CSV table of C-alpha atoms in Angstrom, one decimal:
chain,number,residue,atom,x,y,z
A,1,MET,CA,-33.1,28.2,88.6
A,2,ILE,CA,-30.1,26.4,87.1
A,3,TYR,CA,-29.8,22.7,88.2
A,4,THR,CA,-26.5,20.9,87.8
A,5,VAL,CA,-26.3,17.2,88.0
A,6,THR,CA,-23.2,15.4,89.1
A,7,LEU,CA,-23.8,11.6,89.5
A,8,SER,CA,-20.3,10.8,90.5
A,9,PRO,CA,-18.8,13.7,92.5
A,10,SER,CA,-15.4,13.4,94.1
A,11,ILE,CA,-12.9,15.0,96.4
A,12,ASP,CA,-9.8,15.6,94.4
A,13,TYR,CA,-6.7,15.2,96.5
A,14,VAL,CA,-3.7,16.8,94.8
A,15,VAL,CA,-0.1,16.1,96.0
A,16,ARG,CA,3.0,17.6,94.6
A,17,MET,CA,6.5,16.2,94.8
A,18,SER,CA,9.5,18.0,93.2
A,19,SER,CA,11.8,15.0,93.5
A,20,GLY,CA,9.6,12.7,91.4
A,21,MET,CA,7.6,9.7,92.5
A,22,ARG,CA,9.3,6.4,93.3
A,23,PHE,CA,7.6,3.0,93.7
A,24,ASN,CA,8.1,0.6,96.6
A,25,VAL,CA,9.4,3.2,99.0
A,26,THR,CA,7.9,6.0,101.1
A,27,ASN,CA,7.4,9.2,99.1
A,28,ARG,CA,6.9,12.6,100.8
A,29,THR,CA,5.0,15.5,99.4
A,30,ASP,CA,6.1,19.1,99.0
A,31,SER,CA,2.5,20.3,99.2
A,32,GLU,CA,-1.0,19.1,99.2
A,33,GLU,CA,-4.4,20.5,98.2
A,34,PHE,CA,-7.9,19.2,97.9
A,35,TYR,CA,-10.8,20.3,95.8
A,36,PHE,CA,-14.5,19.4,95.6
A,37,GLY,CA,-14.8,17.9,92.1
A,38,GLY,CA,-17.2,16.5,89.6
A,39,LYS,CA,-18.1,18.4,86.4
A,40,GLY,CA,-21.5,19.6,87.5
A,41,LEU,CA,-20.2,20.8,90.8
A,42,ASN,CA,-17.5,22.7,89.0
A,43,VAL,CA,-20.2,24.3,86.9
A,44,SER,CA,-22.1,25.4,90.0
A,45,GLN,CA,-19.0,26.8,91.6
A,46,VAL,CA,-18.0,29.0,88.6
A,47,LEU,CA,-21.7,30.1,88.2
A,48,ALA,CA,-21.5,31.3,91.8
A,49,GLU,CA,-18.4,33.4,90.9
A,50,LEU,CA,-20.5,34.9,88.1
A,51,ASP,CA,-23.3,35.8,90.6
A,52,LEU,CA,-25.7,33.1,89.4
A,53,ASP,CA,-27.6,30.8,91.7
A,54,SER,CA,-27.8,27.0,91.1
A,55,THR,CA,-29.0,23.9,92.8
A,56,ALA,CA,-26.5,21.0,92.8
A,57,LEU,CA,-28.1,17.5,92.4
A,58,GLY,CA,-26.4,14.1,92.6
A,59,PHE,CA,-25.5,11.3,95.0
A,60,ILE,CA,-23.3,11.5,98.1
A,61,ALA,CA,-22.3,9.0,100.7
A,62,GLY,CA,-20.2,8.7,103.8
A,63,PHE,CA,-17.9,11.3,105.4
A,64,THR,CA,-16.5,12.4,102.0
A,65,GLY,CA,-20.1,13.1,100.9
A,66,ASP,CA,-20.5,15.2,104.1
A,67,ALA,CA,-17.4,17.2,103.2
A,68,ILE,CA,-18.5,17.9,99.7
A,69,GLU,CA,-22.0,19.1,100.8
A,70,LYS,CA,-20.6,21.4,103.4
A,71,GLY,CA,-17.7,22.5,101.3
A,72,ILE,CA,-19.6,23.7,98.2
A,73,ARG,CA,-22.8,25.1,99.8
A,74,ASN,CA,-22.9,28.9,99.9
A,75,SER,CA,-25.3,31.7,99.3
A,76,ARG,CA,-25.2,31.0,95.6
A,77,ILE,CA,-25.2,27.2,95.7
A,78,ARG,CA,-28.1,25.2,97.1
A,79,THR,CA,-27.4,21.5,97.6
A,80,ASP,CA,-30.1,18.9,97.1
A,81,PHE,CA,-28.1,15.7,97.0
A,82,ILE,CA,-29.5,12.2,97.6
A,83,ARG,CA,-27.7,10.6,100.5
A,84,LEU,CA,-26.9,6.9,100.1
A,85,ASN,CA,-26.8,4.6,103.1
A,86,GLU,CA,-23.7,2.6,102.1
A,87,GLY,CA,-20.3,3.4,100.8
A,88,PHE,CA,-18.6,6.8,100.5
A,89,THR,CA,-18.1,9.4,97.8
A,90,ARG,CA,-15.0,8.7,95.9
A,91,ILE,CA,-11.6,10.3,96.4
A,92,ASN,CA,-9.4,10.9,93.3
A,93,ILE,CA,-5.7,11.2,93.9
A,94,LYS,CA,-3.7,13.3,91.5
A,95,ILE,CA,0.1,13.0,91.9
A,96,LYS,CA,2.1,15.8,90.3
A,97,ALA,CA,5.7,14.8,90.3
A,98,GLY,CA,7.3,15.9,87.0
A,99,GLY,CA,4.4,14.3,85.1
A,100,GLU,CA,1.0,13.7,86.5
A,101,THR,CA,-0.5,10.4,87.6
A,102,GLU,CA,-4.1,10.0,88.6
A,103,ILE,CA,-5.8,7.3,90.7
A,104,ASN,CA,-9.6,7.7,90.5
A,105,GLY,CA,-11.9,6.1,93.0
A,106,GLN,CA,-15.0,4.1,92.1
A,107,GLY,CA,-17.6,5.6,94.3
A,108,PRO,CA,-20.6,4.0,95.9
A,109,ASP,CA,-23.1,1.7,94.3
A,110,ILE,CA,-26.4,3.4,93.3
A,111,PRO,CA,-29.5,1.5,94.2
A,112,GLU,CA,-32.7,1.6,92.2
A,113,SER,CA,-34.4,3.5,94.9
A,114,ALA,CA,-31.9,6.3,94.7
A,115,LEU,CA,-32.3,6.5,90.9
A,116,GLU,CA,-36.1,6.9,91.4
A,117,GLU,CA,-35.5,9.6,93.9
A,118,ILE,CA,-33.2,11.7,91.6
A,119,MET,CA,-35.8,11.2,88.8
A,120,SER,CA,-38.4,12.8,91.1
A,121,LYS,CA,-36.1,15.8,91.5
A,122,ILE,CA,-35.7,16.1,87.7
A,123,ASP,CA,-39.5,16.0,87.4
A,124,ALA,CA,-39.7,19.1,89.6
A,125,ILE,CA,-37.7,21.2,87.1
A,126,ARG,CA,-40.0,23.8,85.6
A,127,ASP,CA,-40.3,25.9,82.5
A,128,GLY,CA,-37.7,28.6,82.4
A,129,ASP,CA,-35.1,26.6,84.3
A,130,THR,CA,-31.7,25.3,83.1
A,131,LEU,CA,-30.5,21.7,83.4
A,132,VAL,CA,-26.8,20.8,83.2
A,133,LEU,CA,-25.9,17.2,82.9
A,134,ALA,CA,-22.1,16.8,83.3
A,135,GLY,CA,-19.5,14.2,83.6
A,136,SER,CA,-19.3,10.4,83.8
A,137,ILE,CA,-21.8,8.2,85.5
A,138,PRO,CA,-21.2,5.6,88.3
A,139,LYS,CA,-20.6,2.0,87.1
A,140,THR,CA,-23.9,0.9,88.7
A,141,CYS,CA,-26.0,3.5,86.9
A,142,PRO,CA,-27.7,2.5,83.7
A,143,ASP,CA,-26.0,3.6,80.5
A,144,ASP,CA,-29.1,5.5,79.4
A,145,ILE,CA,-29.5,7.5,82.7
A,146,TYR,CA,-29.0,10.8,80.9
A,147,GLU,CA,-31.6,9.9,78.3
A,148,ARG,CA,-34.1,9.0,81.0
A,149,MET,CA,-33.5,12.3,82.7
A,150,LEU,CA,-34.0,14.2,79.5
A,151,GLU,CA,-37.1,12.2,78.7
A,152,ARG,CA,-38.6,13.4,82.0
A,153,VAL,CA,-38.3,17.0,81.0
A,154,LYS,CA,-39.4,16.5,77.5
A,155,GLY,CA,-41.9,19.2,76.4
A,156,LYS,CA,-40.8,21.7,79.1
A,157,ASN,CA,-39.3,25.0,78.1
A,158,ILE,CA,-35.9,24.5,79.7
A,159,MET,CA,-32.3,25.1,78.6
A,160,ILE,CA,-30.3,21.9,78.5
A,161,ALA,CA,-26.6,21.6,78.5
A,162,VAL,CA,-24.9,18.2,78.2
A,163,ASP,CA,-21.1,17.9,78.9
A,164,ALA,CA,-20.3,14.2,78.5
A,165,THR,CA,-18.3,11.9,76.3
A,166,LYS,CA,-18.9,9.4,73.6
A,167,GLN,CA,-22.2,7.5,73.7
A,168,LEU,CA,-23.5,9.5,76.8
A,169,LEU,CA,-23.3,12.6,74.6
A,170,VAL,CA,-24.5,11.0,71.4
A,171,ASN,CA,-27.5,9.5,73.1
A,172,SER,CA,-28.6,12.8,74.4
A,173,LEU,CA,-28.8,14.5,71.0
A,174,ALA,CA,-32.3,13.3,70.2
A,175,MET,CA,-33.6,15.6,73.0
A,176,HIS,CA,-32.1,18.7,71.2
A,177,PRO,CA,-29.9,20.0,74.0
A,178,PHE,CA,-29.2,23.8,73.9
A,179,LEU,CA,-25.5,23.2,74.4
A,180,ILE,CA,-22.9,20.5,74.1
A,181,LYS,CA,-19.2,20.9,74.4
A,182,PRO,CA,-17.0,18.1,72.9
A,183,ASN,CA,-13.3,18.7,72.3
A,184,ARG,CA,-11.5,17.9,69.1
A,185,LEU,CA,-10.4,14.4,70.2
A,186,GLU,CA,-14.0,13.5,71.2
A,187,LEU,CA,-15.2,14.6,67.8
A,188,SER,CA,-12.7,12.2,66.3
A,189,GLU,CA,-13.9,9.4,68.5
A,190,ILE,CA,-17.6,10.0,67.8
A,191,PHE,CA,-17.2,10.0,64.0
A,192,HIS,CA,-14.1,7.7,63.7
A,193,LYS,CA,-12.4,10.4,61.7
A,194,GLU,CA,-9.3,12.5,62.3
A,195,VAL,CA,-10.5,16.0,63.0
A,196,GLU,CA,-7.6,18.2,62.4
A,197,THR,CA,-8.4,21.5,60.5
A,198,GLN,CA,-10.9,24.2,61.3
A,199,ASP,CA,-13.0,23.0,58.4
A,200,ASP,CA,-13.1,19.5,59.9
A,201,VAL,CA,-14.2,21.0,63.2
A,202,ILE,CA,-17.0,22.9,61.6
A,203,LYS,CA,-18.0,20.0,59.4
A,204,TYR,CA,-18.4,17.5,62.3
A,205,ALA,CA,-19.9,20.1,64.7
A,206,GLY,CA,-22.5,20.5,62.0
A,207,LYS,CA,-23.1,16.8,62.0
A,208,LEU,CA,-23.8,17.0,65.7
A,209,GLN,CA,-26.4,19.7,65.0
A,210,GLU,CA,-27.9,17.4,62.4
A,211,MET,CA,-28.2,14.8,65.1
A,212,GLY,CA,-30.1,17.2,67.3
A,213,ALA,CA,-27.7,19.6,69.2
A,214,ARG,CA,-28.6,23.3,68.9
A,215,ASN,CA,-25.2,24.9,69.8
A,216,VAL,CA,-21.9,23.1,69.6
A,217,ILE,CA,-18.7,24.4,71.3
A,218,VAL,CA,-15.6,22.5,70.3
A,219,SER,CA,-12.6,23.0,72.7
A,220,LEU,CA,-9.4,23.3,70.7
A,221,GLY,CA,-6.8,23.4,73.6
A,222,ARG,CA,-4.2,26.0,72.9
A,223,LYS,CA,-6.1,27.1,69.8
A,224,GLY,CA,-9.0,28.2,71.9
A,225,ALA,CA,-12.6,27.2,71.1
A,226,LEU,CA,-15.0,27.3,68.2
A,227,LEU,CA,-18.8,27.7,68.4
A,228,LEU,CA,-21.3,26.7,65.8
A,229,ASP,CA,-24.5,28.3,66.9
A,230,GLU,CA,-28.1,27.3,66.1
A,231,ASN,CA,-28.3,30.0,63.5
A,232,GLY,CA,-25.5,28.5,61.5
A,233,GLU,CA,-23.0,31.2,62.5
A,234,THR,CA,-19.4,30.3,63.5
A,235,HIS,CA,-17.7,32.1,66.3
A,236,SER,CA,-14.2,31.6,67.6
A,237,CYS,CA,-12.2,32.7,70.6
A,238,GLY,CA,-8.5,32.2,71.4
A,239,VAL,CA,-6.5,31.7,74.6
A,240,LEU,CA,-4.1,33.9,76.5
A,241,LYS,CA,-0.4,33.0,76.6
A,242,GLU,CA,0.0,32.5,80.3
A,243,THR,CA,1.5,29.6,82.2
A,244,VAL,CA,-1.0,26.8,82.4
A,245,VAL,CA,-1.2,25.6,86.0
A,246,ASN,CA,-4.2,23.3,85.9
A,247,THR,CA,-6.5,22.0,83.2
A,248,VAL,CA,-9.0,20.1,85.5
A,249,GLY,CA,-12.3,21.9,85.4
A,250,ALA,CA,-11.4,24.3,82.5
A,251,GLY,CA,-14.1,22.8,80.2
A,252,ASP,CA,-16.7,22.9,83.0
A,253,SER,CA,-15.8,26.5,83.6
A,254,MET,CA,-16.4,27.2,79.9
A,255,VAL,CA,-19.9,25.7,80.1
A,256,ALA,CA,-20.7,27.9,83.2
A,257,GLY,CA,-19.4,31.0,81.5
A,258,PHE,CA,-21.3,30.3,78.3
A,259,ILE,CA,-24.6,29.7,80.1
A,260,ALA,CA,-24.0,32.9,82.2
A,261,GLY,CA,-23.1,35.0,79.2
A,262,TYR,CA,-26.1,33.8,77.1
A,263,GLN,CA,-28.6,34.3,79.9
A,264,LYS,CA,-27.2,37.8,80.5
A,265,THR,CA,-27.2,39.0,76.9
A,266,GLY,CA,-28.7,36.4,74.5
A,267,ASP,CA,-25.6,37.0,72.3
A,268,TYR,CA,-23.7,33.9,71.3
A,269,GLY,CA,-20.4,35.7,70.6
A,270,TYR,CA,-20.4,37.3,74.0
A,271,ALA,CA,-21.4,33.9,75.6
A,272,LEU,CA,-18.4,32.2,73.9
A,273,LYS,CA,-16.0,35.0,75.0
A,274,LEU,CA,-17.2,34.8,78.7
A,275,GLY,CA,-17.0,31.0,78.5
A,276,SER,CA,-13.5,31.1,77.1
A,277,ALA,CA,-12.5,33.6,79.8
A,278,CYS,CA,-13.7,31.3,82.5
A,279,GLY,CA,-12.0,28.3,81.0
A,280,ASN,CA,-8.7,30.3,80.6
A,281,ALA,CA,-9.0,31.6,84.2
A,282,THR,CA,-9.3,28.1,85.6
A,283,SER,CA,-6.3,26.9,83.6
A,284,PHE,CA,-4.1,29.7,85.1
A,285,LEU,CA,-5.1,28.9,88.7
A,286,PRO,CA,-4.5,25.9,91.0
A,287,GLY,CA,-8.3,25.5,91.4
A,288,LEU,CA,-11.4,26.8,89.7
A,289,ALA,CA,-11.7,30.3,88.2
A,290,THR,CA,-12.3,33.2,90.5
A,291,ARG,CA,-14.3,36.3,89.5
A,292,ALA,CA,-11.2,38.5,89.7
A,293,LYS,CA,-9.3,36.2,87.3
A,294,ILE,CA,-12.3,35.9,85.0
A,295,ASP,CA,-12.6,39.6,84.7
A,296,GLU,CA,-8.8,40.0,84.1
A,297,VAL,CA,-8.8,37.4,81.3
A,298,PHE,CA,-12.0,38.6,79.7
A,299,ALA,CA,-10.5,42.1,79.3
A,300,LYS,CA,-7.6,40.7,77.4
A,301,LEU,CA,-9.3,38.3,75.1
């Protein structure tokens, strides 16, 4: 089983206004959409498109939590959330009016009892399973929450993917995750160096391996992605030249595609190509990648 952990899920409410946004007056939208968000939930949803089952773990609260649980559950996604007694799952507002403005909610407080409960669920993960830790953490969670989770599965034969930023990512490396996926900017932030050339990317991806990561994918935006695998081999994959509609969830889609590709074939080159196809597919759609779009993009890469 693949387990995805989203400690701070959200409902993303997207509003579009062709006239631009004005302050201190009433604005009216041209269209509106909402999506069930959070990086781990995105991974689960794309895995479902690739015919892989997953269990979504995390915290939910209030009527927004109810909507997320009902909205993402399907024959391929099992939800096993911890329901909090107070607060409500956050709503993120994304205003697209020429540019894009985001207003992200805070989400509910996480009590110690809820942390103990999710740790019990992590304890139940068995040899042969996959664990994906993805995204930011609520402000009331301890900074070492990912480390604690990985410590609970230490010694088990499981595949671990960590898709997080800065210290959350760095602190996980001692547990030798199977996959991490920083982008070029995040590499620069981690090492306090400007990472510009492909040689720079390979150099600092290698340093992350020295710190414990097994496989490192670096997202390069319009230049595609580079993978430094655990055998020391470098793989790259480009992007298609189509109109980018949406970048939210593209990185999560890449993680899902890579995991699916590797579990299917054991081939890192194929896994990167499928991951890239999923990331591309999401960027060309209003929401997350669909199977039809993934197949279309994969054939062209």
